[in-house]
Amino acid sequence: MYKKFGADKLFTGSEMLQNRTLITDAGGVIEDIVPTENAGDDIQYMEGVISPGFINCHCHLELSHMRGLIPEKTGLVDFVFSVVTERHFEETQILEAIVAAETEMLQNGIVAVGDICNNSLTALQKSKQNLHYYNFIETSGWVPQIADARMSRALGVYETYCQLSTDYCKQTSIVPHAPYSVSDNLWQLLQPYFQDKTVSIHNQETSFEDELFIQGSGDFTRMYQLMNMDCSFFTPSGKSSLQTCFPKLKGAGNVLLVHNTFTKEKDVLYAKEQAELNDQQLFFCLCANANLYIENALPPVAMLLQNDCNLVLGTDSLASNQGLSIIDEMKTIQQHFDCITIEQLLQMATLNGAKALSMSDKLGSFEKGKQPGIVVIDETLKNVKRLL
């Protein structure tokens, strides 16, 4: 039995159509898009825009218990220090918060998540397969002496997620946290695991990141002192953090640069050139509400668009956001950048995100045979309703 969905407009994942009806089977698998006059009866008609389900390319589900715990606008260094020192709660509280956060994402029309994992606490909820997940097993260790121990721990977490299913093994990568938290020793241990995988890394979330790698100074030196780290081993590269670390990502199939709040055009051009040479797909993930929460700043969206970057959207964690809603991320970007269209925002939230997480064979667009989920939104980006 077929289902038929109609609305004022229909976004396919790449273009906006009018006077079209979406036809699916009973389970939501796409059959066709036809002119409404040819669709017959029994059309479920709604006001607004019908779209494929949303893709949240960057989340920390395991930090959901930290909602509202860290003050806003502290700057990244104090935020990171707070996460490291305040994240330890009773396991039952953490697991309850994970369930609630996933439910929130489902209600907000999200169908897939690129989720950062420093432990295996989200594995139980993910095993229920309410959402599609790409698991990024995050690895950090700035002091060279701990590289082996950190890699061993990451491999243990990796195995836990791989055991959930064959699909989960394909959709799980071991990744670096950020340029300022991974030593050369740890990079060398990580690199063999990048091959043909999607690799995510936090990028230029604060201006101090470049200062560290260019001059060896800035607020990260304070963070290392707070954490009692001996940084005598570190020699600045004299280059930006992105130009320092991007060559180390060679071998990855997809590269997902997250935040990019202080990324300059020369770094964008460098990364695009390197990705092309390495036959990589490069994506820039925007987490606007988290950037405002932590640094009170926004990424250079207009510049990224002008340079034809593949843009995707993420919510970051409930430690750095009021909610887990892609439509809220779209709304914030639209409010601050009048150069962007609703079609561009929707493509970031759907097809681009599915490509970034290597899920475009089943999600992200209304193509025959896919099961991307279906949502309806109003054009002011105030509301989203999940249909399938």
Tab-separated table of C-alpha atoms in Angstrom:
chain	number	residue	atom	x	y	z
A	1	MET	CA	0.000	0.000	0.000
A	2	TYR	CA	1.359	3.385	-1.007
A	3	LYS	CA	1.445	6.607	0.995
A	4	LYS	CA	1.205	9.990	-0.708
A	5	PHE	CA	2.533	13.233	0.758
A	6	GLY	CA	1.906	16.716	-0.580
A	7	ALA	CA	2.783	20.214	0.651
A	8	ASP	CA	3.225	23.783	-0.560
A	9	LYS	CA	6.757	22.821	-1.595
A	10	LEU	CA	8.837	19.659	-1.750
A	11	PHE	CA	12.606	19.677	-1.236
A	12	THR	CA	14.210	16.618	-2.807
A	13	GLY	CA	17.612	16.884	-1.116
A	14	SER	CA	19.007	19.085	-3.873
A	15	GLU	CA	16.158	21.186	-5.304
A	16	MET	CA	12.847	22.765	-4.332
A	17	LEU	CA	9.771	21.672	-6.289
A	18	GLN	CA	6.160	22.851	-6.338
A	19	ASN	CA	2.961	21.000	-7.261
A	20	ARG	CA	4.588	17.640	-6.643
A	21	THR	CA	3.503	14.635	-4.578
A	22	LEU	CA	5.887	12.220	-2.870
A	23	ILE	CA	4.925	8.539	-3.038
A	24	THR	CA	6.358	5.925	-0.656
A	25	ASP	CA	5.561	2.364	0.315
A	26	ALA	CA	4.114	1.611	3.742
A	27	GLY	CA	7.593	1.537	5.300
A	28	GLY	CA	8.690	4.898	3.904
A	29	VAL	CA	10.807	3.640	1.004
A	30	ILE	CA	10.656	6.184	-1.819
A	31	GLU	CA	8.727	5.120	-4.913
A	32	ASP	CA	8.384	8.321	-6.934
A	33	ILE	CA	7.794	12.060	-7.122
A	34	VAL	CA	4.938	12.889	-9.498
A	35	PRO	CA	2.976	16.004	-10.555
A	36	THR	CA	0.159	16.430	-8.057
A	37	GLU	CA	-2.486	16.400	-10.805
A	38	ASN	CA	-1.352	12.858	-11.665
A	39	ALA	CA	-1.170	11.574	-8.085
A	40	GLY	CA	-4.816	10.573	-7.676
A	41	ASP	CA	-6.624	10.575	-4.353
A	42	ASP	CA	-5.627	9.987	-0.714
A	43	ILE	CA	-2.858	12.604	-0.635
A	44	GLN	CA	-1.841	13.685	2.876
A	45	TYR	CA	-1.493	17.421	2.333
A	46	MET	CA	0.386	19.746	4.699
A	47	GLU	CA	1.334	23.397	4.772
A	48	GLY	CA	5.056	24.108	4.496
A	49	VAL	CA	7.954	22.217	2.958
A	50	ILE	CA	8.373	18.446	2.862
A	51	SER	CA	12.018	17.397	3.183
A	52	PRO	CA	14.102	14.276	3.744
A	53	GLY	CA	14.970	13.645	7.390
A	54	PHE	CA	17.810	15.686	8.847
A	55	ILE	CA	21.422	14.576	9.338
A	56	ASN	CA	23.221	15.773	12.484
A	57	CYS	CA	26.878	15.471	11.496
A	58	HIS	CA	28.389	16.361	14.863
A	59	CYS	CA	27.072	15.436	18.279
A	60	HIS	CA	28.399	14.241	21.640
A	61	LEU	CA	25.514	12.088	22.873
A	62	GLU	CA	27.641	10.882	25.792
A	63	LEU	CA	27.704	14.440	27.235
A	64	SER	CA	23.915	14.849	27.344
A	65	HIS	CA	23.930	14.748	31.152
A	66	MET	CA	25.910	18.024	31.148
A	67	ARG	CA	23.002	20.081	29.816
A	68	GLY	CA	23.119	23.572	31.339
A	69	LEU	CA	26.089	22.711	33.539
A	70	ILE	CA	28.764	24.888	31.894
A	71	PRO	CA	28.188	28.661	31.658
A	72	GLU	CA	27.931	30.278	28.230
A	73	LYS	CA	30.655	32.327	26.538
A	74	THR	CA	33.562	31.106	28.669
A	75	GLY	CA	35.803	30.604	25.637
A	76	LEU	CA	36.970	27.224	24.406
A	77	VAL	CA	39.836	26.605	26.828
A	78	ASP	CA	37.704	27.011	29.951
A	79	PHE	CA	34.891	25.054	28.299
A	80	VAL	CA	37.180	22.107	27.478
A	81	PHE	CA	38.640	22.174	30.992
A	82	SER	CA	35.111	22.086	32.448
A	83	VAL	CA	34.125	19.119	30.272
A	84	VAL	CA	37.236	17.184	31.278
A	85	THR	CA	36.833	17.872	34.998
A	86	GLU	CA	33.024	17.838	35.382
A	87	ARG	CA	31.791	15.084	33.037
A	88	HIS	CA	31.923	12.257	35.599
A	89	PHE	CA	28.406	11.442	36.853
A	90	GLU	CA	26.696	8.266	38.039
A	91	GLU	CA	26.309	5.921	35.070
A	92	THR	CA	22.528	5.694	35.530
A	93	GLN	CA	22.228	9.482	35.156
A	94	ILE	CA	24.369	9.441	32.020
A	95	LEU	CA	22.344	6.622	30.435
A	96	GLU	CA	19.021	8.321	31.225
A	97	ALA	CA	20.260	11.552	29.635
A	98	ILE	CA	21.393	9.642	26.518
A	99	VAL	CA	17.905	8.150	26.066
A	100	ALA	CA	16.249	11.554	26.519
A	101	ALA	CA	18.643	13.243	24.082
A	102	GLU	CA	18.069	10.618	21.400
A	103	THR	CA	14.303	11.010	21.833
A	104	GLU	CA	14.730	14.767	21.399
A	105	MET	CA	16.605	14.253	18.133
A	106	LEU	CA	13.929	11.871	16.840
A	107	GLN	CA	11.218	14.412	17.633
A	108	ASN	CA	13.226	17.119	15.847
A	109	GLY	CA	13.277	15.201	12.562
A	110	ILE	CA	16.845	13.891	12.795
A	111	VAL	CA	17.402	10.478	11.187
A	112	ALA	CA	21.196	10.096	11.393
A	113	VAL	CA	23.971	11.313	13.684
A	114	GLY	CA	27.739	11.610	13.482
A	115	ASP	CA	28.435	10.930	17.133
A	116	ILE	CA	31.665	11.467	19.053
A	117	CYS	CA	32.507	8.581	21.395
A	118	ASN	CA	35.150	8.696	24.118
A	119	ASN	CA	33.620	5.643	25.777
A	120	SER	CA	31.011	2.962	25.093
A	121	LEU	CA	28.175	4.434	27.176
A	122	THR	CA	25.998	5.191	24.124
A	123	ALA	CA	26.337	1.659	22.700
A	124	LEU	CA	23.290	0.219	24.480
A	125	GLN	CA	20.943	2.905	23.161
A	126	LYS	CA	22.442	2.717	19.674
A	127	SER	CA	21.846	-1.036	19.593
A	128	LYS	CA	18.089	-0.257	19.493
A	129	GLN	CA	18.649	1.303	16.033
A	130	ASN	CA	16.216	4.188	16.506
A	131	LEU	CA	18.608	6.372	14.502
A	132	HIS	CA	21.433	5.761	12.062
A	133	TYR	CA	24.809	6.504	13.658
A	134	TYR	CA	28.336	7.049	12.409
A	135	ASN	CA	30.533	6.565	15.481
A	136	PHE	CA	33.685	8.652	15.728
A	137	ILE	CA	35.906	7.068	18.389
A	138	GLU	CA	37.619	10.202	19.622
A	139	THR	CA	41.254	9.950	20.665
A	140	SER	CA	43.343	12.570	22.443
A	141	GLY	CA	46.689	12.726	24.177
A	142	TRP	CA	48.900	15.785	23.956
A	143	VAL	CA	51.784	14.334	25.952
A	144	PRO	CA	53.740	11.853	23.776
A	145	GLN	CA	54.327	9.386	26.612
A	146	ILE	CA	50.623	8.473	26.843
A	147	ALA	CA	50.105	7.807	23.118
A	148	ASP	CA	50.197	4.002	23.390
A	149	ALA	CA	47.762	3.917	26.305
A	150	ARG	CA	45.312	6.276	24.590
A	151	MET	CA	45.444	4.255	21.371
A	152	SER	CA	44.830	1.039	23.267
A	153	ARG	CA	41.794	2.564	24.952
A	154	ALA	CA	40.424	3.822	21.620
A	155	LEU	CA	40.769	0.360	20.084
A	156	GLY	CA	38.788	-1.104	22.969
A	157	VAL	CA	35.943	1.374	22.426
A	158	TYR	CA	36.123	0.757	18.669
A	159	GLU	CA	35.640	-2.983	19.174
A	160	THR	CA	32.588	-2.395	21.375
A	161	TYR	CA	30.799	-0.442	18.645
A	162	CYS	CA	31.890	-2.815	15.885
A	163	GLN	CA	30.290	-5.687	17.784
A	164	LEU	CA	26.849	-4.037	17.560
A	165	SER	CA	26.466	-5.023	13.885
A	166	THR	CA	28.279	-5.279	10.569
A	167	ASP	CA	26.865	-1.886	9.575
A	168	TYR	CA	28.175	-0.321	12.771
A	169	CYS	CA	31.651	-1.619	12.012
A	170	LYS	CA	31.504	0.069	8.605
A	171	GLN	CA	30.190	3.223	10.249
A	172	THR	CA	32.801	3.520	13.000
A	173	SER	CA	36.148	5.330	12.755
A	174	ILE	CA	38.982	6.060	15.158
A	175	VAL	CA	39.637	9.801	14.898
A	176	PRO	CA	41.767	12.585	16.424
A	177	HIS	CA	40.038	15.023	18.759
A	178	ALA	CA	41.762	18.239	17.657
A	179	PRO	CA	45.180	19.516	16.555
A	180	TYR	CA	45.889	20.915	20.033
A	181	SER	CA	45.223	17.610	21.814
A	182	VAL	CA	47.026	14.975	19.707
A	183	SER	CA	50.801	14.474	19.819
A	184	ASP	CA	52.842	13.445	16.782
A	185	ASN	CA	53.304	10.042	18.430
A	186	LEU	CA	49.546	9.561	18.673
A	187	TRP	CA	49.000	10.819	15.119
A	188	GLN	CA	51.347	8.098	13.881
A	189	LEU	CA	49.365	5.432	15.724
A	190	LEU	CA	46.045	6.776	14.414
A	191	GLN	CA	46.913	7.139	10.739
A	192	PRO	CA	46.693	3.446	9.705
A	193	TYR	CA	43.051	3.455	10.865
A	194	PHE	CA	42.023	6.363	8.604
A	195	GLN	CA	42.140	4.359	5.375
A	196	ASP	CA	38.955	4.940	3.349
A	197	LYS	CA	37.031	5.936	6.490
A	198	THR	CA	35.233	9.162	7.339
A	199	VAL	CA	37.523	11.052	9.716
A	200	SER	CA	36.248	13.910	11.860
A	201	ILE	CA	38.372	16.501	13.667
A	202	HIS	CA	37.536	19.658	15.625
A	203	ASN	CA	39.040	22.528	13.635
A	204	GLN	CA	39.894	26.135	14.509
A	205	GLU	CA	37.165	26.507	17.108
A	206	THR	CA	39.103	29.359	18.723
A	207	SER	CA	41.662	31.872	17.469
A	208	PHE	CA	44.128	30.526	20.054
A	209	GLU	CA	44.458	27.310	18.048
A	210	ASP	CA	46.365	29.068	15.265
A	211	GLU	CA	48.367	31.071	17.789
A	212	LEU	CA	49.578	27.852	19.396
A	213	PHE	CA	50.869	26.378	16.145
A	214	ILE	CA	52.231	29.590	14.647
A	215	GLN	CA	53.863	31.121	17.732
A	216	GLY	CA	53.650	28.558	20.534
A	217	SER	CA	51.665	30.973	22.694
A	218	GLY	CA	48.067	31.778	23.599
A	219	ASP	CA	45.376	30.408	25.860
A	220	PHE	CA	46.128	26.743	25.205
A	221	THR	CA	49.393	27.118	27.110
A	222	ARG	CA	47.233	28.072	30.104
A	223	MET	CA	45.106	24.961	29.597
A	224	TYR	CA	48.168	22.729	29.545
A	225	GLN	CA	49.314	24.337	32.793
A	226	LEU	CA	45.879	23.766	34.366
A	227	MET	CA	46.174	20.099	33.388
A	228	ASN	CA	49.770	19.866	34.655
A	229	MET	CA	51.147	18.925	31.245
A	230	ASP	CA	54.823	19.277	30.409
A	231	CYS	CA	54.903	20.854	26.938
A	232	SER	CA	58.675	21.135	26.598
A	233	PHE	CA	58.489	18.640	23.706
A	234	PHE	CA	56.347	20.967	21.556
A	235	THR	CA	57.824	23.049	18.741
A	236	PRO	CA	55.439	25.323	16.801
A	237	SER	CA	55.194	24.543	13.093
A	238	GLY	CA	54.918	28.206	12.105
A	239	LYS	CA	51.761	27.328	10.160
A	240	SER	CA	48.074	27.464	11.006
A	241	SER	CA	46.664	24.502	12.905
A	242	LEU	CA	44.787	23.280	9.815
A	243	GLN	CA	47.836	23.466	7.567
A	244	THR	CA	49.809	21.659	10.271
A	245	CYS	CA	47.405	18.758	10.734
A	246	PHE	CA	45.677	18.294	7.371
A	247	PRO	CA	48.570	16.380	5.741
A	248	LYS	CA	48.270	13.860	8.587
A	249	LEU	CA	44.723	13.017	7.447
A	250	LYS	CA	45.957	11.508	4.196
A	251	GLY	CA	44.308	8.161	3.555
A	252	ALA	CA	40.886	9.132	4.876
A	253	GLY	CA	38.042	8.788	2.392
A	254	ASN	CA	35.952	11.655	3.768
A	255	VAL	CA	37.350	14.445	5.948
A	256	LEU	CA	34.900	16.259	8.214
A	257	LEU	CA	36.250	19.526	9.643
A	258	VAL	CA	34.060	20.542	12.574
A	259	HIS	CA	33.353	24.124	13.730
A	260	ASN	CA	35.748	26.163	11.525
A	261	THR	CA	34.803	29.226	13.566
A	262	PHE	CA	38.108	31.004	12.935
A	263	THR	CA	39.102	29.369	9.639
A	264	LYS	CA	40.601	31.771	7.099
A	265	GLU	CA	40.184	31.626	3.341
A	266	LYS	CA	43.809	30.623	2.741
A	267	ASP	CA	43.265	27.569	4.947
A	268	VAL	CA	40.060	26.654	3.121
A	269	LEU	CA	41.856	26.823	-0.218
A	270	TYR	CA	44.762	24.788	1.165
A	271	ALA	CA	42.479	22.069	2.552
A	272	LYS	CA	40.466	21.860	-0.667
A	273	GLU	CA	43.642	21.557	-2.725
A	274	GLN	CA	45.062	18.832	-0.478
A	275	ALA	CA	41.776	16.914	-0.443
A	276	GLU	CA	41.640	16.958	-4.227
A	277	LEU	CA	45.233	15.715	-4.468
A	278	ASN	CA	44.418	12.913	-2.017
A	279	ASP	CA	41.125	12.037	-3.761
A	280	GLN	CA	39.201	12.876	-0.591
A	281	GLN	CA	35.734	14.302	-0.086
A	282	LEU	CA	36.028	17.354	2.190
A	283	PHE	CA	33.168	18.644	4.343
A	284	PHE	CA	32.945	21.642	6.670
A	285	CYS	CA	30.527	21.124	9.570
A	286	LEU	CA	28.814	24.189	11.044
A	287	CYS	CA	27.635	24.104	14.682
A	288	ALA	CA	26.427	27.685	14.962
A	289	ASN	CA	24.580	27.537	18.272
A	290	ALA	CA	27.506	25.827	20.007
A	291	ASN	CA	29.913	28.431	18.603
A	292	LEU	CA	27.761	31.188	20.088
A	293	TYR	CA	27.482	29.269	23.379
A	294	ILE	CA	31.233	28.747	23.794
A	295	GLU	CA	33.073	31.530	21.932
A	296	ASN	CA	30.220	33.947	21.099
A	297	ALA	CA	31.404	33.792	17.479
A	298	LEU	CA	30.234	32.289	14.196
A	299	PRO	CA	32.084	30.614	11.310
A	300	PRO	CA	32.665	32.562	8.056
A	301	VAL	CA	29.633	31.090	6.280
A	302	ALA	CA	29.640	33.568	3.383
A	303	MET	CA	33.308	32.877	2.634
A	304	LEU	CA	32.750	29.115	2.779
A	305	LEU	CA	29.838	29.416	0.352
A	306	GLN	CA	31.830	31.635	-2.006
A	307	ASN	CA	34.507	28.945	-2.150
A	308	ASP	CA	31.984	26.200	-2.999
A	309	CYS	CA	32.653	24.251	0.182
A	310	ASN	CA	30.560	21.211	1.031
A	311	LEU	CA	28.749	22.430	4.142
A	312	VAL	CA	26.924	20.234	6.659
A	313	LEU	CA	25.290	20.899	10.022
A	314	GLY	CA	25.786	19.655	13.573
A	315	THR	CA	24.350	20.388	16.995
A	316	ASP	CA	27.449	19.627	19.082
A	317	SER	CA	26.542	18.477	22.602
A	318	LEU	CA	23.999	19.488	25.215
A	319	ALA	CA	26.985	20.759	27.210
A	320	SER	CA	27.286	23.529	24.602
A	321	ASN	CA	23.769	23.904	23.203
A	322	GLN	CA	20.237	24.482	24.456
A	323	GLY	CA	18.895	21.594	22.378
A	324	LEU	CA	19.638	19.024	19.688
A	325	SER	CA	17.783	20.492	16.735
A	326	ILE	CA	19.030	20.881	13.177
A	327	ILE	CA	16.202	23.260	12.325
A	328	ASP	CA	17.399	25.530	15.161
A	329	GLU	CA	20.896	25.446	13.647
A	330	MET	CA	19.437	26.422	10.269
A	331	LYS	CA	17.472	29.245	11.854
A	332	THR	CA	20.543	30.691	13.609
A	333	ILE	CA	22.592	30.644	10.396
A	334	GLN	CA	19.757	32.256	8.442
A	335	GLN	CA	19.403	35.015	11.064
A	336	HIS	CA	23.092	35.943	10.861
A	337	PHE	CA	23.802	35.385	7.151
A	338	ASP	CA	21.234	36.812	4.753
A	339	CYS	CA	23.281	35.493	1.815
A	340	ILE	CA	22.024	31.968	2.419
A	341	THR	CA	18.836	30.450	1.021
A	342	ILE	CA	16.504	27.901	2.566
A	343	GLU	CA	17.408	25.523	-0.267
A	344	GLN	CA	21.096	25.752	0.659
A	345	LEU	CA	20.337	25.173	4.337
A	346	LEU	CA	18.141	22.178	3.580
A	347	GLN	CA	20.787	20.616	1.354
A	348	MET	CA	23.333	21.010	4.175
A	349	ALA	CA	20.869	19.323	6.534
A	350	THR	CA	20.022	16.425	4.212
A	351	LEU	CA	21.994	15.266	1.172
A	352	ASN	CA	25.319	16.892	2.113
A	353	GLY	CA	25.138	15.404	5.589
A	354	ALA	CA	24.309	11.963	4.241
A	355	LYS	CA	27.307	12.135	1.905
A	356	ALA	CA	29.606	13.250	4.729
A	357	LEU	CA	28.600	10.252	6.868
A	358	SER	CA	28.751	7.827	3.904
A	359	MET	CA	25.005	7.208	4.138
A	360	SER	CA	23.792	8.760	0.883
A	361	ASP	CA	22.907	5.313	-0.481
A	362	LYS	CA	19.916	5.263	1.880
A	363	LEU	CA	19.437	8.753	3.352
A	364	GLY	CA	19.508	12.421	2.398
A	365	SER	CA	17.276	12.605	-0.693
A	366	PHE	CA	13.970	11.466	-2.173
A	367	GLU	CA	15.392	9.001	-4.679
A	368	LYS	CA	13.672	5.733	-5.524
A	369	GLY	CA	14.685	2.933	-3.183
A	370	LYS	CA	15.974	5.166	-0.374
A	371	GLN	CA	14.350	5.364	3.055
A	372	PRO	CA	15.465	8.844	4.158
A	373	GLY	CA	12.716	9.713	6.598
A	374	ILE	CA	10.228	12.482	5.851
A	375	VAL	CA	9.721	15.750	7.729
A	376	VAL	CA	7.637	18.845	7.129
A	377	ILE	CA	8.855	22.301	8.149
A	378	ASP	CA	7.453	25.804	7.864
A	379	GLU	CA	9.444	28.209	5.715
A	380	THR	CA	10.226	30.444	8.692
A	381	LEU	CA	12.140	27.491	10.222
A	382	LYS	CA	10.131	27.661	13.436
A	383	ASN	CA	8.687	24.165	13.445
A	384	VAL	CA	9.494	20.665	12.254
A	385	LYS	CA	7.229	17.616	12.292
A	386	ARG	CA	8.402	14.096	11.603
A	387	LEU	CA	6.083	12.249	9.205
A	388	LEU	CA	8.071	9.021	8.779
